[in-house]
Amino acid sequence: EMEAKYTRKMQALRDEMDLRRKTEIHELEERKNTQISELVGNHEGAFGAIKNYYNDITAKNLALINLLKEQVEDLKKREAVLEKEKADVVHQNKELTEPLQEAQELVAELQKKLVHYHRDKEALMNSKAHLKIAQKELKDLQWEHEVLEQRFSKVQAERDELYQKFTKAINEVQQKTGFKNLLLERKLQGLLSLLEQKEVEISEVMAASNLDPSALSLVSHKLEDVLNSKNATIQDLQLQLARVCKAHNDMLQTFEAKLTAFGIPLDNLGFQPLSFPFPGQ
């Protein structure tokens, strides 16, 4: 009975617990269904919002893509145009390379000429200044030249006059001194010849006569006195001849110095003045 009793109680408790479990499960299912409905509604709303958002973005992107396609087409067209222009410009550059190089060379040459131009301009200014100074100096020199020409004409006239006088004087002096020297030389030669002849005669006389030594000594002394007198005469004549030769040579040196001072070459005399040697030379 107790087992049956407890079996009934356990069955009732089990039934009660099943009912409670079923009730709780039903409540849980209702809450779950409510939450699912809410989640589904929320998800559908969010999905719709997201779908609308992405639809807008997709539309905008499609519009942007279409716009970009149009821009790309435009850019391709512009690129084609630019390529063509580039080809034209490259061709023009190739055609203009040689003229550009020539122009650059011309510019370099012109720059060099410009530098030389400034330098030449400065040199020209300096040359003009020097030219003015030189012209002034030229005028002064021309004036001095005229004065010197007048003085030269006067000096030349005086030189010609002095030249004639000197030529005449030297001819006369040369003739006189030459004649005098010739006479003195002939006289000296005659005296020397006479002296030699006398010595020979005296020697012959002394050899022919048998004189005593005292007489011979007296004659020798007299002869020595005569010889000394003659030697003194000869020396006097030689001194006179030397004085005349020296005066003649001094006169020639003075004349040559005057000719040199007046600028007259010695060859213009037309003859060679005779320079007498000194005795013994």
XYZ file of C-alpha atoms in Angstrom:
281
model
C 0.000 0.000 0.000
C 2.810 2.301 0.915
C 4.573 1.468 -2.337
C 1.319 1.969 -4.192
C 0.723 5.140 -2.218
C 4.162 6.478 -2.991
C 3.855 5.316 -6.545
C 0.646 7.296 -6.868
C 2.287 10.284 -5.158
C 5.324 9.976 -7.405
C 3.044 9.641 -10.403
C 1.067 12.663 -9.287
C 4.271 14.527 -8.629
C 5.565 13.393 -11.997
C 2.362 14.524 -13.623
C 2.545 17.806 -11.776
C 6.156 18.186 -12.718
C 5.364 17.293 -16.366
C 2.572 19.819 -16.363
C 4.824 22.434 -14.857
C 7.553 21.494 -17.303
C 5.122 21.680 -20.181
C 3.853 24.996 -18.873
C 7.360 26.357 -18.530
C 8.273 24.951 -21.936
C 5.206 26.532 -23.407
C 6.105 29.819 -21.770
C 9.652 29.441 -22.931
C 8.460 28.669 -26.462
C 6.155 31.670 -26.375
C 8.982 33.921 -25.138
C 11.288 32.344 -27.682
C 8.773 32.832 -30.459
C 8.217 36.391 -29.311
C 11.952 37.036 -29.264
C 12.328 35.317 -32.637
C 9.505 37.424 -34.037
C 11.127 40.524 -32.583
C 14.575 39.469 -33.896
C 13.100 38.622 -37.288
C 11.330 41.960 -37.375
C 14.441 43.761 -36.241
C 16.542 41.810 -38.682
C 14.108 42.484 -41.495
C 14.114 46.181 -40.659
C 17.905 46.262 -40.427
C 18.189 44.205 -43.608
C 15.818 46.567 -45.359
C 17.806 49.560 -44.136
C 21.049 47.884 -45.129
C 19.528 46.827 -48.421
C 18.347 50.373 -49.077
C 21.775 51.740 -47.998
C 23.654 49.382 -50.230
C 21.146 49.931 -53.021
C 21.845 53.655 -52.716
C 25.566 53.010 -52.605
C 25.278 50.647 -55.573
C 23.278 53.229 -57.489
C 25.747 55.909 -56.589
C 28.646 53.631 -57.510
C 26.963 52.759 -60.806
C 26.471 56.432 -61.504
C 30.070 57.100 -60.479
C 31.255 54.189 -62.610
C 29.307 55.515 -65.564
C 30.731 58.977 -64.924
C 34.232 57.542 -64.567
C 33.716 55.529 -67.749
C 32.771 58.722 -69.521
C 35.782 60.471 -67.989
C 37.998 57.552 -68.981
C 36.676 57.789 -72.501
C 37.321 61.509 -72.464
C 40.791 60.918 -71.014
C 41.493 58.296 -73.662
C 40.398 60.735 -76.326
C 42.508 63.469 -74.754
C 45.373 61.011 -74.426
C 45.084 60.176 -78.116
C 45.020 63.880 -78.933
C 47.986 64.467 -76.595
C 49.872 61.538 -78.130
C 49.295 63.028 -81.528
C 50.353 66.453 -80.276
C 53.336 64.814 -78.580
C 54.327 63.178 -81.861
C 53.948 66.523 -83.609
C 55.974 68.268 -80.900
C 58.676 65.581 -81.040
C 58.802 65.975 -84.797
C 58.967 69.756 -84.435
C 61.677 69.385 -81.784
C 63.673 67.191 -84.128
C 63.227 69.772 -86.858
C 64.127 72.604 -84.450
C 67.123 70.823 -82.864
C 69.534 71.854 -85.589
C 68.305 75.510 -85.719
C 68.395 75.553 -81.908
C 71.958 74.295 -81.897
C 72.886 76.873 -84.520
C 71.106 79.536 -82.478
C 72.964 78.449 -79.327
C 76.277 78.568 -81.171
C 75.311 81.974 -82.551
C 74.391 83.139 -79.039
C 77.737 81.880 -77.682
C 79.581 83.615 -80.509
C 77.592 86.798 -79.950
C 78.338 86.644 -76.230
C 82.046 86.341 -77.040
C 81.697 89.237 -79.471
C 79.867 91.175 -76.768
C 82.744 90.593 -74.361
C 85.216 91.605 -77.066
C 82.966 94.564 -77.904
C 83.105 95.873 -74.331
C 86.833 95.260 -74.262
C 87.296 96.910 -77.667
C 85.036 99.769 -76.605
C 87.156 100.374 -73.534
C 90.321 100.036 -75.617
C 88.821 102.477 -78.147
C 88.120 104.997 -75.408
C 91.668 104.611 -74.129
C 92.965 104.881 -77.693
C 90.946 108.059 -78.237
C 92.388 109.528 -75.055
C 95.896 108.501 -76.140
C 95.127 109.853 -79.605
C 94.208 113.251 -78.178
C 97.412 113.254 -76.158
C 99.368 112.068 -79.207
C 97.752 114.751 -81.399
C 98.722 117.396 -78.875
C 102.233 115.960 -78.708
C 102.260 115.830 -82.525
C 101.333 119.501 -82.733
C 104.048 120.331 -80.229
C 106.516 118.171 -82.137
C 105.482 119.757 -85.444
C 106.065 123.176 -83.971
C 109.401 122.025 -82.580
C 110.139 120.406 -85.936
C 109.503 123.683 -87.751
C 111.716 125.511 -85.277
C 114.389 122.824 -85.623
C 114.093 122.942 -89.417
C 114.694 126.667 -89.345
C 117.600 126.179 -86.970
C 118.826 123.275 -89.120
C 118.690 125.415 -92.242
C 120.649 128.109 -90.449
C 123.141 125.586 -89.023
C 123.395 123.877 -92.404
C 124.257 127.175 -94.048
C 126.827 127.815 -91.338
C 128.094 124.265 -91.765
C 128.463 124.691 -95.525
C 130.303 127.924 -94.979
C 132.546 126.388 -92.323
C 133.017 123.337 -94.511
C 134.257 125.490 -97.368
C 136.511 127.447 -95.018
C 137.850 124.275 -93.388
C 138.405 122.625 -96.762
C 140.262 125.624 -98.054
C 142.231 126.001 -94.839
C 143.172 122.355 -94.622
C 144.261 122.315 -98.252
C 146.449 125.331 -97.654
C 147.825 124.021 -94.373
C 148.378 120.583 -95.833
C 150.236 122.062 -98.789
C 152.330 124.317 -96.560
C 153.080 121.654 -93.958
C 153.761 119.067 -96.634
C 156.148 121.351 -98.444
C 157.828 122.404 -95.198
C 158.125 118.813 -93.990
C 159.562 117.836 -97.331
C 162.169 120.614 -97.130
C 163.036 119.694 -93.551
C 163.388 116.027 -94.419
C 165.551 116.800 -97.455
C 167.695 119.154 -95.370
C 168.032 116.518 -92.657
C 168.958 113.857 -95.208
C 171.496 116.220 -96.736
C 173.047 116.921 -93.348
C 173.163 113.246 -92.523
C 174.821 112.489 -95.873
C 177.305 115.339 -95.323
C 178.029 114.054 -91.829
C 178.720 110.594 -93.106
C 180.928 111.993 -95.841
C 182.847 114.097 -93.336
C 183.312 111.155 -91.028
C 184.636 109.104 -93.925
C 186.981 111.925 -94.922
C 188.214 112.392 -91.371
C 188.794 108.711 -91.041
C 190.788 108.677 -94.273
C 192.800 111.732 -93.225
C 193.546 110.269 -89.817
C 194.502 107.000 -91.382
C 196.741 108.739 -93.982
C 198.510 111.116 -91.557
C 200.746 109.858 -88.844
C 199.649 112.235 -86.102
C 200.795 111.895 -82.589
C 198.253 110.805 -80.004
C 197.931 114.299 -78.510
C 197.170 115.885 -81.872
C 194.888 113.011 -82.657
C 193.103 113.540 -79.372
C 192.782 117.258 -80.098
C 191.429 116.571 -83.526
C 189.094 113.967 -82.086
C 187.823 116.465 -79.507
C 187.256 119.089 -82.142
C 185.585 116.516 -84.320
C 183.358 115.470 -81.411
C 182.475 119.108 -80.794
C 181.558 119.513 -84.443
C 179.582 116.280 -84.335
C 177.813 117.329 -81.157
C 176.930 120.648 -82.761
C 175.633 118.884 -85.823
C 173.731 116.390 -83.671
C 172.171 119.277 -81.734
C 171.184 120.878 -85.044
C 169.717 117.569 -86.198
C 167.786 117.186 -82.925
C 166.545 120.734 -83.224
C 165.400 120.079 -86.772
C 163.730 116.820 -85.634
C 161.951 118.685 -82.816
C 160.744 121.305 -85.306
C 159.594 118.578 -87.633
C 157.778 116.808 -84.743
C 156.080 120.095 -83.701
C 154.943 120.735 -87.258
C 153.636 117.144 -87.625
C 151.853 117.358 -84.280
C 150.252 120.688 -85.199
C 149.172 119.214 -88.516
C 147.672 116.135 -86.835
C 145.961 118.256 -84.139
C 144.470 120.418 -86.863
C 143.180 117.249 -88.622
C 141.640 115.940 -85.376
C 139.979 119.295 -84.699
C 138.640 119.406 -88.235
C 137.270 115.824 -87.982
C 135.663 116.663 -84.609
C 133.982 119.733 -86.115
C 132.716 117.692 -89.072
C 131.333 115.050 -86.685
C 129.684 117.742 -84.524
C 127.951 119.205 -87.584
C 126.888 115.732 -88.765
C 129.062 115.718 -91.906
C 130.477 112.295 -92.818
C 134.250 112.251 -93.425
C 133.647 110.540 -96.755
C 132.056 113.757 -98.081
C 135.486 115.466 -98.202
C 136.350 113.811 -101.487
C 139.928 113.086 -100.362
C 141.759 111.411 -97.481
C 143.671 113.933 -95.308
C 147.352 112.962 -94.935
C 148.368 112.275 -91.342
C 152.134 112.758 -90.984
C 153.969 110.267 -88.760
C 156.188 111.518 -86.000
C 159.934 111.177 -86.483
C 161.142 107.711 -85.652
C 157.758 106.118 -86.541
